[in-house]
Amino acid sequence: MAASAAMQSILASSVTCVTNKSRVNQYLLAMSVPRFQRTSSLRARAMTKEDKEEQPRTPAATPPRPQPTPTRAPKVSTKFSDVLAFSGPAPERNNGRLAMIGFVAAIAVELANGEDVFAQISNGGIGWFLGTSILLSAASLVPLFKGVSAESKSDGFMSSDAELWNGRLAMLGLVALAFTEYVKGGTLV
């Protein structure tokens, strides 16, 4: 092991010396071999099978392993003003969830009936919008008022960050869809 480390350090060094003198080569080899300090607490002892059987087995004196302290999740406020604050957990997540549902529904109805977003809203879409908004907002707020955060339940591919980014993109997509249909004067598809 030490010989391979010495050879690697000699080969990897930027200064190489080619000489036939053995003293110079031995000096370079001695300079590159790492020196290990002896520790008095580490001892190796060879025993034969008979020696092992004669000595009683005593458990090794190993220091007890410290138990890791359980990490607690940060305390989440369940006050109404904290949950629905501008920087709170509810507004962006709820708006993103509603935008994801609204964008998919708007595209689906546009493909099925050929109506643009404004025609969908004027032909009875307001009732569906209000009902869906109230139901999904209530379903999203109940866990937050119980103190459960979305970050504590997210892992892997479907993380809370992915949900936020999908919601942001859906909000932009819904606005872009409505703006494009307004400028174009008809359906997108």
Coordinates of C-alpha atoms in Angstrom, one line a residue:
M1 CA 0.0 0.0 0.0
A2 CA 2.7 2.4 1.0
A3 CA 4.7 1.4 -2.1
S4 CA 1.8 2.1 -4.4
A5 CA 1.2 5.5 -2.8
A6 CA 4.9 6.3 -3.1
M7 CA 4.9 5.2 -6.8
Q8 CA 1.8 7.3 -7.5
S9 CA 3.2 10.3 -5.8
I10 CA 6.5 9.9 -7.8
L11 CA 4.7 9.5 -11.1
A12 CA 2.3 12.4 -10.3
S13 CA 4.9 14.9 -9.3
S14 CA 5.7 17.6 -11.7
V15 CA 9.4 17.3 -11.3
T16 CA 10.9 14.1 -12.5
C17 CA 14.5 13.2 -12.2
V18 CA 16.1 10.6 -14.5
T19 CA 19.4 9.5 -13.0
N20 CA 21.4 6.3 -12.5
K21 CA 22.5 7.1 -9.0
S22 CA 20.7 4.9 -6.5
R23 CA 21.2 7.4 -3.6
V24 CA 19.2 10.1 -5.4
N25 CA 16.4 7.7 -6.3
Q26 CA 16.3 6.4 -2.7
Y27 CA 16.2 10.0 -1.4
L28 CA 13.3 10.9 -3.6
L29 CA 11.4 7.7 -2.6
A30 CA 12.0 8.4 1.1
M31 CA 10.7 11.9 0.7
S32 CA 7.5 10.9 -1.0
V33 CA 6.5 8.0 1.4
P34 CA 4.0 9.2 3.9
R35 CA 5.0 8.8 7.5
F36 CA 2.3 7.4 9.9
Q37 CA 2.4 8.2 13.6
R38 CA 2.0 5.2 15.9
T39 CA -0.9 5.3 18.2
S40 CA -0.8 3.5 21.5
S41 CA -4.5 2.7 21.5
L42 CA -4.4 0.6 18.4
R43 CA -2.7 -2.8 18.8
A44 CA -2.8 -5.9 16.8
R45 CA -2.1 -9.3 18.4
A46 CA -1.8 -12.7 16.7
M47 CA -3.3 -15.7 18.5
T48 CA -3.5 -19.3 17.7
K49 CA -6.8 -21.3 17.9
E50 CA -5.7 -22.8 21.3
D51 CA -5.1 -19.3 22.7
K52 CA -8.5 -18.1 21.6
E53 CA -10.2 -21.0 23.3
E54 CA -8.4 -20.6 26.6
Q55 CA -9.1 -16.9 27.1
P56 CA -12.5 -15.9 28.2
R57 CA -14.4 -13.6 25.9
T58 CA -14.7 -10.2 27.2
P59 CA -16.7 -7.6 25.3
A60 CA -14.6 -4.8 23.9
A61 CA -14.7 -1.6 25.6
T62 CA -16.3 0.5 23.0
P63 CA -17.6 3.9 23.8
P64 CA -21.4 4.2 23.6
R65 CA -22.7 5.7 20.4
P66 CA -24.5 9.0 20.9
Q67 CA -28.1 8.8 19.9
P68 CA -29.0 11.4 17.3
T69 CA -31.5 13.9 18.6
P70 CA -34.8 13.8 16.7
T71 CA -35.2 16.8 14.5
R72 CA -38.5 18.5 14.8
A73 CA -40.3 20.2 12.0
P74 CA -40.4 23.9 12.4
K75 CA -43.5 25.1 14.2
V76 CA -46.1 26.2 11.6
S77 CA -48.5 28.9 12.6
T78 CA -52.1 28.0 12.1
K79 CA -53.5 31.5 12.7
F80 CA -55.8 32.7 9.9
S81 CA -53.8 35.9 9.3
D82 CA -50.5 33.9 9.0
V83 CA -51.8 31.3 6.7
L84 CA -53.5 33.8 4.3
A85 CA -50.7 36.4 4.6
F86 CA -49.1 37.7 1.4
S87 CA -46.0 35.6 2.1
G88 CA -47.9 32.8 3.8
P89 CA -48.2 29.3 2.5
A90 CA -51.8 29.5 1.2
P91 CA -52.2 32.3 -1.5
E92 CA -49.7 31.2 -4.1
R93 CA -50.3 27.5 -3.7
N94 CA -54.1 27.9 -3.9
N95 CA -53.9 30.2 -6.9
G96 CA -51.5 27.8 -8.6
R97 CA -53.8 24.8 -8.0
L98 CA -56.8 26.7 -9.3
A99 CA -54.9 27.9 -12.3
M100 CA -53.8 24.4 -13.1
I101 CA -57.4 23.2 -13.0
G102 CA -58.6 26.3 -14.9
F103 CA -56.0 26.0 -17.7
V104 CA -56.7 22.3 -18.3
A105 CA -60.5 22.9 -18.2
A106 CA -60.3 25.9 -20.6
I107 CA -58.2 24.0 -23.1
A108 CA -60.4 20.9 -22.8
V109 CA -63.7 22.8 -23.4
E110 CA -62.1 24.8 -26.2
L111 CA -61.1 21.5 -27.9
A112 CA -64.5 19.9 -27.3
N113 CA -66.9 22.8 -28.0
G114 CA -64.8 25.3 -29.9
E115 CA -65.5 28.1 -27.5
D116 CA -62.8 30.6 -26.4
V117 CA -62.3 31.5 -22.7
F118 CA -64.5 34.5 -22.7
A119 CA -67.4 32.6 -24.3
Q120 CA -66.9 29.8 -21.8
I121 CA -67.2 32.3 -18.9
S122 CA -70.3 34.0 -20.4
N123 CA -72.1 30.7 -21.1
G124 CA -72.4 29.6 -17.5
G125 CA -68.7 29.3 -16.6
I126 CA -69.0 31.6 -13.6
G127 CA -70.9 29.1 -11.6
W128 CA -68.4 26.3 -12.3
F129 CA -65.6 28.7 -11.6
L130 CA -67.0 29.7 -8.2
G131 CA -67.9 26.2 -7.1
T132 CA -64.5 24.8 -8.1
S133 CA -62.7 27.7 -6.4
I134 CA -64.5 27.3 -3.1
L135 CA -64.2 23.5 -3.0
L136 CA -60.5 23.4 -3.9
S137 CA -59.6 26.3 -1.6
A138 CA -61.4 24.7 1.3
A139 CA -59.6 21.4 0.6
S140 CA -56.3 23.2 0.4
L141 CA -56.8 25.3 3.6
V142 CA -57.9 22.5 5.9
P143 CA -54.4 20.9 6.2
L144 CA -52.8 24.3 6.7
F145 CA -55.0 25.1 9.6
K146 CA -54.1 21.8 11.1
G147 CA -50.4 22.7 10.9
V148 CA -49.4 20.4 8.1
S149 CA -47.2 22.0 5.5
A150 CA -46.9 20.9 1.9
E151 CA -43.2 20.7 2.2
S152 CA -43.5 18.1 5.0
K153 CA -45.5 15.8 2.7
S154 CA -43.4 16.2 -0.5
D155 CA -40.6 13.9 -1.7
G156 CA -39.3 12.6 -5.0
F157 CA -40.6 13.8 -8.3
M158 CA -43.8 15.3 -7.0
S159 CA -42.3 17.8 -4.7
S160 CA -43.9 21.0 -3.3
D161 CA -41.4 23.1 -5.4
A162 CA -42.6 21.3 -8.5
E163 CA -46.2 22.1 -7.6
L164 CA -45.4 25.8 -7.1
W165 CA -43.6 26.0 -10.5
N166 CA -46.4 24.1 -12.3
G167 CA -48.9 26.5 -10.7
R168 CA -46.9 29.6 -11.7
L169 CA -46.7 28.3 -15.3
A170 CA -50.4 27.5 -15.3
M171 CA -51.2 31.1 -14.2
L172 CA -49.0 32.4 -17.0
G173 CA -50.6 30.0 -19.4
L174 CA -54.1 30.9 -18.5
V175 CA -53.4 34.7 -18.9
A176 CA -51.5 34.0 -22.2
L177 CA -54.4 31.9 -23.5
A178 CA -57.0 34.7 -22.7
F179 CA -54.8 37.4 -24.1
T180 CA -54.0 35.5 -27.3
E181 CA -57.7 34.7 -27.9
Y182 CA -58.6 38.4 -27.2
V183 CA -56.0 39.6 -29.7
K184 CA -56.8 36.9 -32.3
G185 CA -60.6 37.4 -31.9
G186 CA -61.3 33.7 -31.7
T187 CA -60.2 30.4 -30.3
L188 CA -56.6 29.4 -30.1
V189 CA -57.1 26.0 -31.7

